[in-house]
Short mmCIF file of C-alpha atoms and ligand atoms in Angstrom, two decimals:
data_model
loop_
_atom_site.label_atom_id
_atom_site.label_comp_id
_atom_site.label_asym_id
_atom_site.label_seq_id
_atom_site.Cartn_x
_atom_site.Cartn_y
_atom_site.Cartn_z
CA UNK A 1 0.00 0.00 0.00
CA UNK A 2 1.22 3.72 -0.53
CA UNK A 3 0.04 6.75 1.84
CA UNK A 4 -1.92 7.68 -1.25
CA UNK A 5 -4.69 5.32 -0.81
CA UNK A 6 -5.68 6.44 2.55
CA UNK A 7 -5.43 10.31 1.61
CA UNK A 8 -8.45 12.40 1.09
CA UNK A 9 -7.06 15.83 -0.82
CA UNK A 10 -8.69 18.57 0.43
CA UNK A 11 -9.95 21.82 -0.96
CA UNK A 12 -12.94 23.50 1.07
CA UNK A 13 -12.61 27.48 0.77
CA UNK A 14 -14.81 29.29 -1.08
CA UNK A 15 -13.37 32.18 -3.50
CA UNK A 16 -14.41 34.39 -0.33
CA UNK A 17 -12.64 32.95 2.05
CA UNK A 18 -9.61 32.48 -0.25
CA UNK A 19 -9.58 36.22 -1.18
CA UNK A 20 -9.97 35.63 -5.30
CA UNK A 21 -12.74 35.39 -7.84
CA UNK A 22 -15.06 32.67 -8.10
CA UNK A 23 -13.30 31.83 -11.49
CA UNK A 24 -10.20 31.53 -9.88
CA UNK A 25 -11.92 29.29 -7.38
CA UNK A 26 -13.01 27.23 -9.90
CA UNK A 27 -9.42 26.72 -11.33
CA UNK A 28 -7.75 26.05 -8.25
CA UNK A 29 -10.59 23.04 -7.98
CA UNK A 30 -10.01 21.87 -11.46
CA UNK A 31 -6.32 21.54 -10.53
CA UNK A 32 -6.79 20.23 -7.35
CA UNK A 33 -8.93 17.16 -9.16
CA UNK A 34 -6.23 16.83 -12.35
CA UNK A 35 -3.78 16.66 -8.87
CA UNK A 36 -5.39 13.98 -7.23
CA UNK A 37 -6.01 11.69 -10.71
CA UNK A 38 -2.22 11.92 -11.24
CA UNK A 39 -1.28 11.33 -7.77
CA UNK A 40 -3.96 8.24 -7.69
CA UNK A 41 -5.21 9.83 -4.27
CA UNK A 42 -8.40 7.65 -2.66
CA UNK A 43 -10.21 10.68 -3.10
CA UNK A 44 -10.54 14.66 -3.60
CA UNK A 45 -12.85 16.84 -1.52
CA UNK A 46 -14.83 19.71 -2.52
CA UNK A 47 -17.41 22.14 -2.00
CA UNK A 48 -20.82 20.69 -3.16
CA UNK A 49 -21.07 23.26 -6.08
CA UNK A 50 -18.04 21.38 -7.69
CA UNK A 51 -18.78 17.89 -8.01
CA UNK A 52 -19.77 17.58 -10.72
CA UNK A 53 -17.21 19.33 -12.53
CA UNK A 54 -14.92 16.96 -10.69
CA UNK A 55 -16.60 13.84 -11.26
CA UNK A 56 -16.59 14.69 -15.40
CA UNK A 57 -12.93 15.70 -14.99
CA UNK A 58 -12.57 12.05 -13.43
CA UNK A 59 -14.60 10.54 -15.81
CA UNK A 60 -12.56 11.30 -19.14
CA UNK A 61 -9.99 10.52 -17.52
CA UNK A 62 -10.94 7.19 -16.59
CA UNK A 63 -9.21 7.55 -13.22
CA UNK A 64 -10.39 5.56 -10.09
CA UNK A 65 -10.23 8.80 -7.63
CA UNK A 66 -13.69 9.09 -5.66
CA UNK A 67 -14.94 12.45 -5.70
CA UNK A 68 -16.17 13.63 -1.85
CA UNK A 69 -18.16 16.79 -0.43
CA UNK A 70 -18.75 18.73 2.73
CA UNK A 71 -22.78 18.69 3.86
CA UNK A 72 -23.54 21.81 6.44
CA UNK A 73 -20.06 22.84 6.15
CA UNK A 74 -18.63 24.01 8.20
CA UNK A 75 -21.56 24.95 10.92
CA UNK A 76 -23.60 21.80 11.11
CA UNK A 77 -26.20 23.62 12.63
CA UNK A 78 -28.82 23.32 9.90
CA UNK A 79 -31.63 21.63 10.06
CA UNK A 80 -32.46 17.99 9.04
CA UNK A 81 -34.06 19.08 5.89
CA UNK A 82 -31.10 20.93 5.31
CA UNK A 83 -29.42 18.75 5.56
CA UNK A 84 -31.11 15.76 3.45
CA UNK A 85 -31.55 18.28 0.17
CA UNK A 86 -27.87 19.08 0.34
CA UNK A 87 -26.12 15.68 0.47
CA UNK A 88 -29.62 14.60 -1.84
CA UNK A 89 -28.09 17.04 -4.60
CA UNK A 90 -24.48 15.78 -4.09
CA UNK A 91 -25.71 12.29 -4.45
CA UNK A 92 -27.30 13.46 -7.91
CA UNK A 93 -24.28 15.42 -9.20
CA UNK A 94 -22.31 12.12 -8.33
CA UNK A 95 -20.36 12.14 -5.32
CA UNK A 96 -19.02 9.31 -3.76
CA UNK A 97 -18.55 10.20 -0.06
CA UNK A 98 -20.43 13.26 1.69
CA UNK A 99 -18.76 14.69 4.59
CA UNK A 100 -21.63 15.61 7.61
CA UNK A 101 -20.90 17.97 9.75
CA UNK A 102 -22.80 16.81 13.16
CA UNK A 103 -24.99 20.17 14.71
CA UNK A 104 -22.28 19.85 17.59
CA UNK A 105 -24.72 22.72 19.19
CA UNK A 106 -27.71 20.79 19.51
CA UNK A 107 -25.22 18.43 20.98
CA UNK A 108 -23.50 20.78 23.67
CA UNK A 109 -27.07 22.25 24.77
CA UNK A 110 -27.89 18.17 25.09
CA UNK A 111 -30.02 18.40 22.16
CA UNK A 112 -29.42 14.59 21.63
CA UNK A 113 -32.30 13.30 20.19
CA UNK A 114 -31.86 15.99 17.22
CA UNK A 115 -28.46 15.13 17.08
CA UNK A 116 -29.44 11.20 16.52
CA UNK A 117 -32.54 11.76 14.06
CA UNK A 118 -30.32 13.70 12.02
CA UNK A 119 -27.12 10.68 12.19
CA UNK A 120 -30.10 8.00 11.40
CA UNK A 121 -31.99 9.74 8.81
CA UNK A 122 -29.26 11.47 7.13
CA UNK A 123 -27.15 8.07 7.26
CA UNK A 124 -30.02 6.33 5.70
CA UNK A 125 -29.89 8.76 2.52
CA UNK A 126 -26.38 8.10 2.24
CA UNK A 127 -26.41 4.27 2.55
CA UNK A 128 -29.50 3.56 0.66
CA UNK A 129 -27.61 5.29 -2.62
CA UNK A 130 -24.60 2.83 -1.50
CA UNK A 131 -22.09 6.07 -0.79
CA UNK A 132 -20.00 6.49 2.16
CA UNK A 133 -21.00 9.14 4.68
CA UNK A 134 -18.33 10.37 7.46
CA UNK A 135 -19.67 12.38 10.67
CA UNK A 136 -17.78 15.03 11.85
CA UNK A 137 -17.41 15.72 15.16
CA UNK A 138 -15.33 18.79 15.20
CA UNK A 139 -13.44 18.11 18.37
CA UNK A 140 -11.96 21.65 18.80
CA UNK A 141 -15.44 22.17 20.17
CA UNK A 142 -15.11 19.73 22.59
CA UNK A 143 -14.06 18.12 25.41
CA UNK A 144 -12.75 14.43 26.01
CA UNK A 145 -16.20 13.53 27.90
CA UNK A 146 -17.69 15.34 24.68
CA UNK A 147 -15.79 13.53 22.67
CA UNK A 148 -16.09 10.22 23.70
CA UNK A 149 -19.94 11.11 24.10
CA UNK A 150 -20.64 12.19 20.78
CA UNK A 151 -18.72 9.52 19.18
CA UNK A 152 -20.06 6.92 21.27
CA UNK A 153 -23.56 8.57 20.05
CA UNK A 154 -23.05 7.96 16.37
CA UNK A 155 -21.77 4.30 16.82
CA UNK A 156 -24.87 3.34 18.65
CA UNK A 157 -27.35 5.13 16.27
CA UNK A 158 -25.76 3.12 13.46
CA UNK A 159 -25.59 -0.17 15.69
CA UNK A 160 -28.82 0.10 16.22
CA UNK A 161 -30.39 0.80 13.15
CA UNK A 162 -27.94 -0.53 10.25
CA UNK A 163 -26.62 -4.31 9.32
CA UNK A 164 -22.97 -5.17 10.50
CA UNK A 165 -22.14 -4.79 6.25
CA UNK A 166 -22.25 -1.13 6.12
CA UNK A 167 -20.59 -0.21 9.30
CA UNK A 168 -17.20 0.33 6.99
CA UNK A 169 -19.04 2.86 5.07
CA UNK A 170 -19.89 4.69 8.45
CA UNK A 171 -16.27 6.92 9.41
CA UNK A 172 -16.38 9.09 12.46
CA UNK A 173 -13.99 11.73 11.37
CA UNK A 174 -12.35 14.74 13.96
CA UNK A 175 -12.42 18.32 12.27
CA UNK A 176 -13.66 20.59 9.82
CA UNK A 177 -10.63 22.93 9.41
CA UNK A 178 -12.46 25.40 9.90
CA UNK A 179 -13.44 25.69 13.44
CA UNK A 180 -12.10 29.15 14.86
CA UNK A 181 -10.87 28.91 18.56
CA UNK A 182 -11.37 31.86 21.50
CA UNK A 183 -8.26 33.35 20.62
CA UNK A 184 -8.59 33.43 16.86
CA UNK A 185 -6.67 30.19 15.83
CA UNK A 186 -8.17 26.98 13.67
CA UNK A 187 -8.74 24.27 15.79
CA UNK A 188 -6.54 21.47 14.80
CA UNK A 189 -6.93 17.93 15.96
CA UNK A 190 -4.44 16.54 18.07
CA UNK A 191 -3.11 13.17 19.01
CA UNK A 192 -5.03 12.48 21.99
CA UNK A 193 -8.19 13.46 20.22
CA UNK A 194 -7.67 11.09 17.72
CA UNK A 195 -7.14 7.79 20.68
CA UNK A 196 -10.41 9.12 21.83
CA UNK A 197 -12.48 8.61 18.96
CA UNK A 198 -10.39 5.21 17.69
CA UNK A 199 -11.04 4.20 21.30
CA UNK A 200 -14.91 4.83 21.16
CA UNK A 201 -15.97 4.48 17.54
CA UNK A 202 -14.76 0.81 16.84
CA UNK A 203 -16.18 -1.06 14.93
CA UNK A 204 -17.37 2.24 12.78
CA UNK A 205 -13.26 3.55 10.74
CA UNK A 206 -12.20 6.72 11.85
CA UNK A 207 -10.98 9.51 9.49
CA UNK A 208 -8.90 12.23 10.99
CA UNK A 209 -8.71 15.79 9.48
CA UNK A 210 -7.62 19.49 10.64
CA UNK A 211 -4.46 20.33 11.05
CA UNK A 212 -2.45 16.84 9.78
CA UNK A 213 0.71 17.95 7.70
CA UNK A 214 3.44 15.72 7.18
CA UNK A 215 4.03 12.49 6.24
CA UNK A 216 4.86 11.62 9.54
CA UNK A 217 1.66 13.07 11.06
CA UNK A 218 0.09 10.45 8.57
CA UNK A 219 2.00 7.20 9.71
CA UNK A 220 1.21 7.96 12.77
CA UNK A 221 -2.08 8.23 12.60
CA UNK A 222 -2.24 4.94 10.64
CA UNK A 223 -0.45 3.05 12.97
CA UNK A 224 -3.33 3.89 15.72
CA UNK A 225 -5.82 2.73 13.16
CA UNK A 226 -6.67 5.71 10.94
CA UNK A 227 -8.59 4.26 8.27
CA UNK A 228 -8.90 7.52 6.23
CA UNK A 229 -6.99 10.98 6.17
CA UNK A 230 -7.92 14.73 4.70
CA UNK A 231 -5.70 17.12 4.33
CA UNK A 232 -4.68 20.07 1.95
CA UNK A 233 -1.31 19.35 1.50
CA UNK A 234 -1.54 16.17 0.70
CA UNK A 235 0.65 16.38 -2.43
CA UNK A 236 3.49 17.39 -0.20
CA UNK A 237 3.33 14.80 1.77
CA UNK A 238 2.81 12.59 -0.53
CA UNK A 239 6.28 13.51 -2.20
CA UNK A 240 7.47 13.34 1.10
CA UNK A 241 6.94 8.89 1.23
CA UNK A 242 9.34 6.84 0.87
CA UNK A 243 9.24 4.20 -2.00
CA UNK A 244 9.69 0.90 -0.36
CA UNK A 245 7.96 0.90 3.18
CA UNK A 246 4.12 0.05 3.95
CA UNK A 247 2.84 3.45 3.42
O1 LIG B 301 -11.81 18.06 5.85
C1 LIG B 301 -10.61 18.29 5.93
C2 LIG B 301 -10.03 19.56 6.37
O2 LIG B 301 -10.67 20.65 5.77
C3 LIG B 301 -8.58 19.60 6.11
O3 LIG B 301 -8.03 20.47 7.02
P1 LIG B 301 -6.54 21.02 6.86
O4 LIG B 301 -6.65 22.24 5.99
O5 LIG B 301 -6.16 21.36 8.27
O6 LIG B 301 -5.69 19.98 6.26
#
């Protein structure tokens, strides 16, 4: 196996966010798909509005690379509806995993039985059209109890409503990237964060994301278990493998 295969390349800002025109936007997108065919990445990740730009890129190109998107990015605090009609219009454009952001809110105000209509009904959608769905957690909002709460949450929702077959194509994953901390920094996820949710979300694969940036961040993390990693600089670390080891 090569680090490749587990990396999810990431590209989430909007031409807002990155300061440039929505063309530009659109190029840096385009090149971040062409990137990920010729890399053979597992996947690139974009804003709902491009997939289906990606998956046609993909397509003539006859390249394996799954397309993914971000649902209620980067908030989560929409509602169910919301929520369905977004990742029900990324299934129809054509992606192949969709990216939920959990409404961590309704979850810290002890919301919980929002929280697990929207894991059960939303992971429904995604299973019934045979996609993968990941759940993030955004644990810069949290606490360890939170943590291990909310994750422990999600694996019972799916336990209890979804055959032992699909539970691979259930991820917990840790961070949007975009969460901005008290004192103005994005809220990364560390080490310990990651234990936590390996520790509570087996048998469901965990995907960690925010802040991961070399390729020794990445054998790490796939030495704990990591089944899945996103990241926007995964091109440099993927030039940074070795040839001849495991990853
Ligand atoms: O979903 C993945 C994240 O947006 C990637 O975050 P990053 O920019 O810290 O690598």
């Amino acid at each position: 196996m090569n680090v490749r295969c587990y990396l999810d390349s990431t590209y989430l800002k909007t031409a807002l966010q990155a300061g440039i025109s929505d063309m530009d936007n659109i190029n840096i997108v385009e090149y971040c798909v062409r990137e990920a065919i010729e890399e053979q990445f597992k996947l690139v990740m974009i804003r709902p509005e491009f997939v289906a730009i990606a998956k046609e890129i993909i397509m003539q190109s006859n390249s394996r690379v799954l397309v993914g998107t971000v649902i209620d990015f980067p908030s989560g605090d929409h509602s169910l509806n919301f929520k369905l009609q977004e990742a029900q219009s990324a299934i129809a454009a054509g992606a192949d995993e969709l990216d939920f952001v959990i409404d961590y809110k309704s979850f810290l105000k002890g919301d919980l039985n929002i929280v697990k209509q929207q894991v059960l009904e939303c992971s429904r959608l995604v299973l019934q059209n045979n996609r993968t769905i990941k759940w993030i957690i955004e644990v810069a909002a949290l606490n360890a109890t939170q943590i291990i709460q909310i994750t422990t949450l999600i694996k019972n929702v799916i336990i209890a409503n979804f055959k032992e077959d699909v539970y691979d194509s259930v991820f917990v994953k840790s961070s949007t990237g975009f969460f901005t901390k008290n004192d103005g920094s994005i809220g990364v996820a560390t080490i310990d964060d990651i234990k936590l949710i390996l520790e509570n979300a087996f048998p469901l694969p965990v995907k960690a994301a925010g802040g991961v940036r070399s390729y020794e961040d990445v054998v790490t993390l796939l030495v704990l278990g990591v089944k899945r990693i996103g990241t926007s600089v995964a091109k440099a670390i993927a030039d940074a493998a070795p040839t001849n080891t495991d990853y």
